[in-house]
Short mmCIF file of C-alpha atoms in Angstrom, two decimals:
data_model
loop_
_atom_site.label_atom_id
_atom_site.label_comp_id
_atom_site.label_asym_id
_atom_site.label_seq_id
_atom_site.Cartn_x
_atom_site.Cartn_y
_atom_site.Cartn_z
CA MET A 2 0.00 0.00 0.00
CA GLY A 3 2.87 2.39 0.71
CA ASN A 4 3.31 3.16 -2.97
CA ILE A 5 -0.40 3.91 -3.53
CA ALA A 6 -1.13 6.65 -1.06
CA GLY A 7 2.16 7.40 0.64
CA PRO A 8 3.63 6.23 3.93
CA GLU A 9 1.72 8.84 5.98
CA ILE A 10 -1.69 7.32 5.24
CA GLU A 11 -0.31 3.80 5.58
CA ARG A 12 1.05 4.65 9.03
CA LEU A 13 -2.28 6.16 10.10
CA ILE A 14 -4.09 2.98 8.98
CA GLN A 15 -1.62 0.72 10.80
CA LEU A 16 -2.01 2.64 14.06
CA LEU A 17 -5.82 2.76 13.78
CA ALA A 18 -5.86 -1.02 13.21
CA ARG A 19 -4.36 -1.44 16.69
CA LEU A 20 -7.48 -0.03 18.35
CA PRO A 21 -9.75 -2.68 19.88
CA GLY A 22 -12.73 -3.28 17.61
CA LEU A 23 -10.96 -2.15 14.43
CA GLY A 24 -9.31 -4.57 12.00
CA PRO A 25 -7.28 -3.75 8.87
CA ARG A 26 -10.39 -3.22 6.76
CA SER A 27 -12.27 -1.01 9.21
CA ALA A 28 -9.04 0.88 9.93
CA ARG A 29 -8.84 1.78 6.24
CA ARG A 30 -12.48 2.92 6.30
CA ALA A 31 -11.82 4.95 9.44
CA ALA A 32 -8.73 6.57 7.90
CA LEU A 33 -10.66 7.59 4.77
CA HIS A 34 -13.49 8.94 6.93
CA LEU A 35 -10.99 10.94 8.99
CA ILE A 36 -9.29 12.37 5.89
CA ARG A 37 -12.65 13.31 4.38
CA LYS A 38 -13.62 15.06 7.63
CA ARG A 39 -10.24 16.70 8.06
CA GLU A 40 -11.38 19.89 9.75
CA GLU A 41 -14.26 18.60 11.89
CA LEU A 42 -12.79 15.27 13.02
CA LEU A 43 -9.16 14.53 12.10
CA GLY A 44 -7.74 17.75 13.54
CA PRO A 45 -9.83 17.75 16.75
CA LEU A 46 -9.10 14.04 17.35
CA ALA A 47 -5.36 14.61 16.90
CA ASP A 48 -5.56 17.46 19.42
CA ALA A 49 -7.67 15.46 21.89
CA MET A 50 -5.17 12.59 21.73
CA ARG A 51 -2.27 14.94 22.30
CA VAL A 52 -4.02 16.48 25.33
CA ALA A 53 -4.80 12.99 26.66
CA ARG A 54 -1.19 11.87 26.22
CA ASP A 55 0.19 14.95 27.93
CA ARG A 56 -2.28 15.43 30.76
CA ILE A 57 -3.82 12.13 31.83
CA VAL A 58 -2.25 10.53 34.88
CA THR A 59 -3.02 7.52 37.09
CA CYS A 60 -4.41 8.45 40.51
CA SER A 61 -1.89 7.51 43.19
CA VAL A 62 -4.69 6.86 45.68
CA CYS A 63 -7.14 4.63 43.79
CA GLY A 64 -5.59 3.81 40.40
CA ASN A 65 -8.26 5.67 38.39
CA ILE A 66 -7.17 7.81 35.41
CA ASP A 67 -7.76 11.56 35.37
CA THR A 68 -6.04 14.84 34.60
CA SER A 69 -5.40 15.41 38.31
CA ASP A 70 -3.79 13.33 41.06
CA PRO A 71 -5.64 12.52 43.31
CA CYS A 72 -8.42 12.00 40.75
CA SER A 73 -11.67 13.97 40.90
CA LEU A 74 -13.43 11.03 42.60
CA CYS A 75 -10.82 10.79 45.37
CA ALA A 76 -10.78 14.58 45.74
CA ASP A 77 -14.57 14.85 45.99
CA PRO A 78 -15.46 15.44 49.69
CA ARG A 79 -19.09 14.40 49.08
CA ARG A 80 -18.07 10.80 48.34
CA ASP A 81 -18.71 8.32 51.14
CA GLY A 82 -15.31 7.12 52.32
CA THR A 83 -16.69 4.31 54.46
CA THR A 84 -17.46 2.19 51.37
CA LEU A 85 -14.69 1.16 48.99
CA VAL A 86 -15.64 -0.42 45.65
CA VAL A 87 -12.84 -2.62 44.28
CA VAL A 88 -12.87 -3.01 40.49
CA GLU A 89 -10.52 -4.68 38.02
CA THR A 90 -10.28 -1.87 35.46
CA VAL A 91 -11.10 1.79 34.93
CA GLY A 92 -13.72 0.65 32.40
CA ASP A 93 -15.50 -1.22 35.21
CA LEU A 94 -15.38 1.93 37.35
CA TRP A 95 -16.98 3.90 34.51
CA ALA A 96 -19.67 1.22 34.10
CA LEU A 97 -20.58 1.40 37.80
CA GLU A 98 -20.62 5.20 37.71
CA ARG A 99 -22.99 5.08 34.74
CA ALA A 100 -25.31 2.89 36.83
CA GLY A 101 -25.31 5.88 39.17
CA VAL A 102 -26.39 4.09 42.37
CA LEU A 103 -23.14 4.45 44.30
CA ASN A 104 -21.65 7.46 46.01
CA ALA A 105 -18.69 5.48 47.31
CA ARG A 106 -14.97 5.61 46.70
CA TYR A 107 -13.18 3.25 44.33
CA HIS A 108 -10.03 1.19 44.11
CA VAL A 109 -8.79 0.02 40.69
CA LEU A 110 -6.72 -3.18 40.79
CA GLY A 111 -5.51 -2.98 37.19
CA GLY A 112 -6.65 -6.54 36.43
CA ALA A 113 -7.32 -9.84 38.19
CA LEU A 114 -5.06 -12.52 39.61
CA SER A 115 -4.24 -14.97 36.86
CA PRO A 116 -1.48 -17.50 37.63
CA LEU A 117 -1.61 -18.85 34.08
CA ASP A 118 -0.88 -15.39 32.65
CA GLY A 119 1.75 -14.68 35.30
CA VAL A 120 -0.37 -12.05 37.08
CA GLY A 121 0.31 -12.34 40.81
CA PRO A 122 -0.58 -10.00 43.70
CA ASP A 123 2.53 -7.87 43.03
CA GLU A 124 1.32 -7.04 39.51
CA LEU A 125 -1.93 -5.63 40.89
CA ASN A 126 -2.68 -2.49 42.89
CA ILE A 127 -3.43 -4.60 46.02
CA GLY A 128 -0.83 -3.25 48.45
CA ALA A 129 -2.32 0.22 48.22
CA LEU A 130 -5.79 -1.24 48.90
CA VAL A 131 -4.62 -2.90 52.12
CA GLY A 132 -2.96 0.40 53.06
CA ARG A 133 -6.20 2.33 52.58
CA VAL A 134 -8.13 -0.17 54.71
CA ALA A 135 -5.39 -0.22 57.39
CA GLU A 136 -5.64 3.57 57.69
CA GLY A 137 -9.15 3.05 59.09
CA GLY A 138 -12.44 4.67 58.19
CA VAL A 139 -13.46 2.01 55.65
CA LYS A 140 -16.39 -0.10 56.87
CA GLU A 141 -17.28 -2.08 53.74
CA VAL A 142 -15.25 -3.27 50.74
CA ILE A 143 -17.48 -4.18 47.79
CA LEU A 144 -15.51 -6.57 45.56
CA ALA A 145 -17.05 -5.59 42.20
CA VAL A 146 -14.77 -7.87 40.20
CA ASN A 147 -15.84 -9.84 37.14
CA ALA A 148 -17.83 -13.06 37.68
CA THR A 149 -14.99 -15.03 36.09
CA VAL A 150 -12.65 -17.57 37.64
CA ASP A 151 -9.85 -14.98 37.81
CA GLY A 152 -12.18 -12.35 39.24
CA GLN A 153 -13.52 -14.66 41.94
CA THR A 154 -9.99 -15.86 42.82
CA THR A 155 -9.01 -12.23 43.25
CA ALA A 156 -12.05 -11.54 45.43
CA HIS A 157 -11.24 -14.44 47.75
CA TYR A 158 -7.57 -13.48 47.94
CA ILE A 159 -8.45 -9.91 48.93
CA THR A 160 -11.09 -11.04 51.44
CA GLU A 161 -8.43 -13.23 53.06
CA LEU A 162 -5.91 -10.39 53.04
CA LEU A 163 -8.36 -7.98 54.69
CA SER A 164 -9.53 -10.44 57.37
CA PRO A 165 -7.28 -8.91 60.08
CA TYR A 166 -9.09 -5.58 59.70
CA LYS A 167 -12.57 -4.72 60.96
CA VAL A 168 -14.09 -4.42 57.50
CA LYS A 169 -16.99 -6.18 55.80
CA CYS A 170 -16.24 -7.70 52.38
CA THR A 171 -19.18 -8.11 49.98
CA ARG A 172 -19.61 -9.10 46.36
CA LEU A 173 -22.16 -8.23 43.67
CA ALA A 174 -25.32 -10.37 43.47
CA HIS A 175 -25.63 -12.99 40.75
CA GLY A 176 -28.94 -13.27 38.91
CA VAL A 177 -30.99 -12.66 35.82
CA PRO A 178 -29.88 -9.48 33.98
CA VAL A 179 -32.65 -6.86 33.92
CA GLY A 180 -34.46 -7.30 30.59
CA GLY A 181 -32.85 -10.71 30.15
CA GLU A 182 -34.75 -13.76 28.88
CA LEU A 183 -34.43 -16.99 30.82
CA ASP A 184 -34.19 -19.06 27.65
CA TYR A 185 -30.88 -17.40 26.73
CA LEU A 186 -29.26 -17.64 30.17
CA ASP A 187 -26.67 -20.20 31.17
CA GLU A 188 -27.42 -22.79 33.86
CA GLY A 189 -25.00 -21.25 36.37
CA THR A 190 -26.76 -17.89 36.29
CA LEU A 191 -30.20 -19.50 36.55
CA ALA A 192 -29.09 -21.64 39.50
CA ALA A 193 -27.69 -18.56 41.24
CA ALA A 194 -30.86 -16.56 40.54
CA LEU A 195 -33.03 -19.38 41.97
CA LYS A 196 -30.87 -19.75 45.05
CA SER A 197 -30.98 -16.00 45.76
CA ARG A 198 -34.71 -15.65 45.05
CA ILE A 199 -36.53 -12.77 46.67
CA ASP A 200 -39.90 -12.76 48.48
CA LEU A 201 -42.63 -10.87 46.65
CA MET B 1 -19.35 11.14 32.51
CA GLY B 2 -17.61 14.54 32.56
CA ASN B 3 -17.40 14.52 36.34
CA ILE B 4 -15.90 11.02 36.53
CA ALA B 5 -12.79 11.28 34.44
CA GLY B 6 -12.60 14.88 33.32
CA PRO B 7 -13.67 16.60 30.10
CA GLU B 8 -10.47 15.64 28.24
CA ILE B 9 -11.21 11.90 28.30
CA GLU B 10 -14.89 12.55 27.58
CA ARG B 11 -13.97 14.59 24.51
CA LEU B 12 -11.59 11.86 23.29
CA ILE B 13 -14.39 9.28 23.65
CA GLN B 14 -16.92 11.47 21.83
CA LEU B 15 -14.56 12.01 18.88
CA LEU B 16 -13.61 8.32 18.70
CA ALA B 17 -17.32 7.40 18.66
CA ARG B 18 -17.65 9.30 15.38
CA LEU B 19 -15.34 6.85 13.59
CA PRO B 20 -17.16 4.34 11.38
CA GLY B 21 -17.35 0.99 13.15
CA LEU B 22 -17.08 2.42 16.65
CA GLY B 23 -20.10 3.12 18.85
CA PRO B 24 -20.16 4.75 22.30
CA ARG B 25 -19.18 1.53 24.07
CA SER B 26 -16.31 0.57 21.77
CA ALA B 27 -15.14 4.20 21.78
CA ARG B 28 -14.78 3.99 25.57
CA ARG B 29 -12.84 0.74 25.22
CA ALA B 30 -10.65 2.31 22.54
CA ALA B 31 -10.00 5.39 24.71
CA LEU B 32 -8.94 3.24 27.67
CA HIS B 33 -6.73 1.14 25.42
CA LEU B 34 -5.11 4.30 24.04
CA ILE B 35 -4.52 5.74 27.50
CA ARG B 36 -3.03 2.47 28.71
CA LYS B 37 -0.71 2.42 25.68
CA ARG B 38 0.16 6.09 25.93
CA GLU B 39 3.71 5.93 24.64
CA GLU B 40 3.40 3.21 21.98
CA LEU B 41 -0.01 4.11 20.55
CA LEU B 42 -1.69 7.30 21.78
CA GLY B 43 1.26 9.58 21.06
CA PRO B 44 2.16 8.09 17.65
CA LEU B 45 -1.49 8.09 16.57
CA ALA B 46 -1.88 11.76 17.56
CA ASP B 47 1.23 12.56 15.52
CA ALA B 48 0.10 10.48 12.52
CA MET B 49 -3.26 12.28 12.54
CA ARG B 50 -1.59 15.67 12.70
CA VAL B 51 0.67 14.76 9.77
CA ALA B 52 -2.33 13.48 7.81
CA ARG B 53 -4.30 16.66 8.50
CA ASP B 54 -1.43 18.92 7.48
CA ARG B 55 -0.04 17.08 4.47
CA ILE B 56 -2.73 15.06 2.72
CA VAL B 57 -4.25 16.71 -0.35
CA THR B 58 -6.67 15.67 -3.08
CA CYS B 59 -5.00 15.04 -6.45
CA SER B 60 -6.16 17.70 -8.92
CA VAL B 61 -5.81 15.23 -11.80
CA CYS B 62 -7.62 12.10 -10.61
CA GLY B 63 -9.23 12.90 -7.22
CA ASN B 64 -7.08 10.41 -5.27
CA ILE B 65 -5.65 11.46 -1.90
CA ASP B 66 -1.91 11.67 -1.31
CA THR B 67 0.76 13.90 0.17
CA SER B 68 1.65 15.22 -3.29
CA ASP B 69 -0.38 16.76 -6.13
CA PRO B 70 -0.44 15.15 -8.68
CA CYS B 71 -0.62 11.97 -6.59
CA SER B 72 2.04 9.26 -6.81
CA LEU B 73 -0.17 7.19 -9.15
CA CYS B 74 -0.65 10.08 -11.60
CA ALA B 75 3.05 10.98 -11.35
CA ASP B 76 4.21 7.41 -12.01
CA PRO B 77 5.49 7.24 -15.64
CA ARG B 78 5.24 3.43 -15.66
CA ARG B 79 1.43 3.55 -15.39
CA ASP B 80 -0.44 2.82 -18.61
CA GLY B 81 -2.23 6.04 -19.54
CA THR B 82 -4.36 4.43 -22.25
CA THR B 83 -6.61 2.77 -19.67
CA LEU B 84 -8.56 4.87 -17.15
CA VAL B 85 -10.29 3.13 -14.25
CA VAL B 86 -13.23 5.15 -12.92
CA VAL B 87 -14.09 4.45 -9.27
CA GLU B 88 -16.57 5.98 -6.85
CA THR B 89 -14.26 6.43 -3.86
CA VAL B 90 -10.61 6.33 -2.85
CA GLY B 91 -11.43 3.18 -0.87
CA ASP B 92 -12.46 1.49 -4.14
CA LEU B 93 -9.17 2.59 -5.72
CA TRP B 94 -7.27 1.03 -2.82
CA ALA B 95 -9.27 -2.20 -3.16
CA LEU B 96 -8.43 -2.48 -6.89
CA GLU B 97 -4.76 -1.72 -6.19
CA ARG B 98 -4.70 -4.51 -3.59
CA ALA B 99 -6.02 -6.88 -6.28
CA GLY B 100 -2.82 -5.91 -8.09
CA VAL B 101 -3.91 -6.83 -11.62
CA LEU B 102 -4.05 -3.32 -13.05
CA ASN B 103 -1.28 -0.99 -14.06
CA ALA B 104 -3.70 1.67 -15.30
CA ARG B 105 -4.50 5.19 -14.23
CA TYR B 106 -7.50 6.07 -12.08
CA HIS B 107 -10.23 8.65 -11.81
CA VAL B 108 -12.09 9.06 -8.51
CA LEU B 109 -15.65 10.40 -8.86
CA GLY B 110 -16.19 11.05 -5.17
CA GLY B 111 -19.46 9.10 -5.11
CA ALA B 112 -22.25 8.02 -7.45
CA LEU B 113 -25.18 9.85 -9.00
CA SER B 114 -28.11 9.72 -6.60
CA PRO B 115 -31.06 11.95 -7.44
CA LEU B 116 -32.80 11.01 -4.17
CA ASP B 117 -29.81 12.21 -2.13
CA GLY B 118 -29.40 15.31 -4.30
CA VAL B 119 -26.14 14.09 -5.87
CA GLY B 120 -26.09 15.27 -9.50
CA PRO B 121 -23.25 15.35 -12.06
CA ASP B 122 -22.02 18.68 -10.70
CA GLU B 123 -21.40 17.16 -7.28
CA LEU B 124 -19.10 14.51 -8.77
CA ASN B 125 -15.65 14.76 -10.33
CA ILE B 126 -17.10 14.07 -13.82
CA GLY B 127 -16.11 17.23 -15.69
CA ALA B 128 -12.43 16.50 -15.08
CA LEU B 129 -12.94 12.94 -16.37
CA VAL B 130 -14.39 14.21 -19.66
CA GLY B 131 -11.48 16.64 -19.85
CA ARG B 132 -8.93 13.85 -19.47
CA VAL B 133 -10.63 11.79 -22.20
CA ALA B 134 -10.96 14.82 -24.48
CA GLU B 135 -7.21 15.42 -24.20
CA GLY B 136 -6.73 12.15 -26.08
CA GLY B 137 -4.52 9.17 -25.36
CA VAL B 138 -7.16 7.23 -23.40
CA LYS B 139 -8.37 4.17 -25.27
CA GLU B 140 -10.48 2.41 -22.63
CA VAL B 141 -12.47 3.66 -19.66
CA ILE B 142 -13.21 0.87 -17.15
CA LEU B 143 -16.27 1.94 -15.11
CA ALA B 144 -15.40 0.15 -11.86
CA VAL B 145 -18.38 1.56 -9.98
CA ASN B 146 -20.44 -0.37 -7.45
CA ALA B 147 -22.99 -2.88 -8.72
CA THR B 148 -25.77 -0.80 -7.14
CA VAL B 149 -28.57 1.17 -8.79
CA ASP B 150 -26.69 4.44 -8.20
CA GLY B 151 -23.42 2.95 -9.46
CA GLN B 152 -25.00 1.60 -12.64
CA THR B 153 -26.85 4.87 -13.28
CA THR B 154 -23.52 6.66 -12.99
CA ALA B 155 -21.86 4.20 -15.39
CA HIS B 156 -24.56 4.72 -18.02
CA TYR B 157 -24.46 8.50 -17.61
CA ILE B 158 -20.68 8.56 -18.11
CA THR B 159 -20.83 6.16 -21.07
CA GLU B 160 -23.35 8.50 -22.70
CA LEU B 161 -21.21 11.54 -21.92
CA LEU B 162 -18.10 9.93 -23.44
CA SER B 163 -19.85 8.67 -26.60
CA PRO B 164 -18.54 11.59 -28.76
CA TYR B 165 -14.97 10.47 -28.05
CA LYS B 166 -13.17 7.48 -29.56
CA VAL B 167 -12.96 5.57 -26.31
CA LYS B 168 -14.22 2.12 -25.28
CA CYS B 169 -16.30 2.03 -22.07
CA THR B 170 -16.33 -1.26 -20.14
CA ARG B 171 -17.67 -2.45 -16.80
CA LEU B 172 -16.59 -5.14 -14.33
CA ALA B 173 -17.95 -8.66 -14.84
CA HIS B 174 -20.77 -9.93 -12.63
CA GLY B 175 -20.50 -13.45 -11.28
CA VAL B 176 -19.88 -15.78 -8.38
CA PRO B 177 -17.27 -14.33 -5.96
CA VAL B 178 -14.11 -16.47 -5.82
CA GLY B 179 -14.55 -18.80 -2.85
CA GLY B 180 -18.29 -18.04 -2.74
CA GLU B 181 -20.95 -20.68 -2.19
CA LEU B 182 -23.91 -20.73 -4.56
CA ASP B 183 -26.34 -21.42 -1.73
CA TYR B 184 -25.63 -18.02 -0.19
CA LEU B 185 -25.79 -15.98 -3.41
CA ASP B 186 -28.73 -13.87 -4.50
CA GLU B 187 -30.71 -14.74 -7.63
CA GLY B 188 -29.46 -11.72 -9.56
CA THR B 189 -25.83 -12.72 -9.17
CA LEU B 190 -26.58 -16.34 -10.07
CA ALA B 191 -28.51 -15.26 -13.16
CA ALA B 192 -25.63 -13.01 -14.23
CA ALA B 193 -23.08 -15.78 -13.61
CA LEU B 194 -25.13 -18.24 -15.69
CA LYS B 195 -25.59 -15.76 -18.51
CA SER B 196 -21.85 -14.99 -18.65
CA ARG B 197 -20.79 -18.63 -18.31
CA ILE B 198 -17.38 -19.55 -19.70
CA ASP B 199 -16.39 -22.53 -21.88
CA LEU B 200 -14.19 -25.05 -20.11
#
């Protein structure tokens, strides 16, 4: 391709193809779309990426990303510091914030324990979590990790690690997703939903 | 979201969501991926976009995009100037170049005639095409437009327009895609493939 449209376009396509959700073909389509919308999209996106690269930092308290450290969530005095929600990734934090039912503080692990992939406790932001709990003030740690083997392993490991402290560890409920149809659900979810059934 | 992670990240997500193939959810995933890979991906992509915005121009001869005008295809003396391949978009030009069977010159229309969408001959790069043919030297015009109603309308319009000149107008063959299974093909394609059957 380099001899068709020049190395600049080829480089743009190659970098776009490294975004999750874009393959070589959709990266080419995206590049053409960007070049067509040079003024409204390509320029602003280049600027937004430059700003993000230069200004976004990881919060030293909770592991969230923001343009300030501590992040705006940690700096917000209205947040309830007695509840700490432990998540695997910043994307999970965003998902919980979109649900909008929590006014708690967060702690981002940066992943889940995964012996097969060589991810041990030292690779995760776990030491800082224990430090925050040891400081006192936290009454409940909600382990909002994924309902995967790695996520659950991580939850149990952290529960064990926090057992010396006077803190309650909880996990998210399992059950039927809101709007979900029973016919499409796996047996594990249905069993969990039956076991945790609620009186009407 | 603005109060979770700051307006800079929100703006990056909103701009990414305007790329074809990315919705709000995948734009968030892409933004997080970019921020995680700040040095290897976010920075280089910002730079590549800036270079593309500043240096890419539309070729005044054929309508292709490149960092030079005339584009590298028009400037290449080894290209056969007696054959002109007319395509709707630069993406179509790239697709034909990837097929690698042509050593011809191109002409990019910038779309197809579409009365319903208000796209008439004046909105397309047709005048320049007639000019190139009128200059002489072109023996065949391959109308490599899409096999859609708009594409075929455009092909017929251009054929009509070029009838005063001594130039042969051709179109791409219809038929079974290589590797395609008959069971999945529409009737129109099958009928065309039968009609244009080849002696073995």
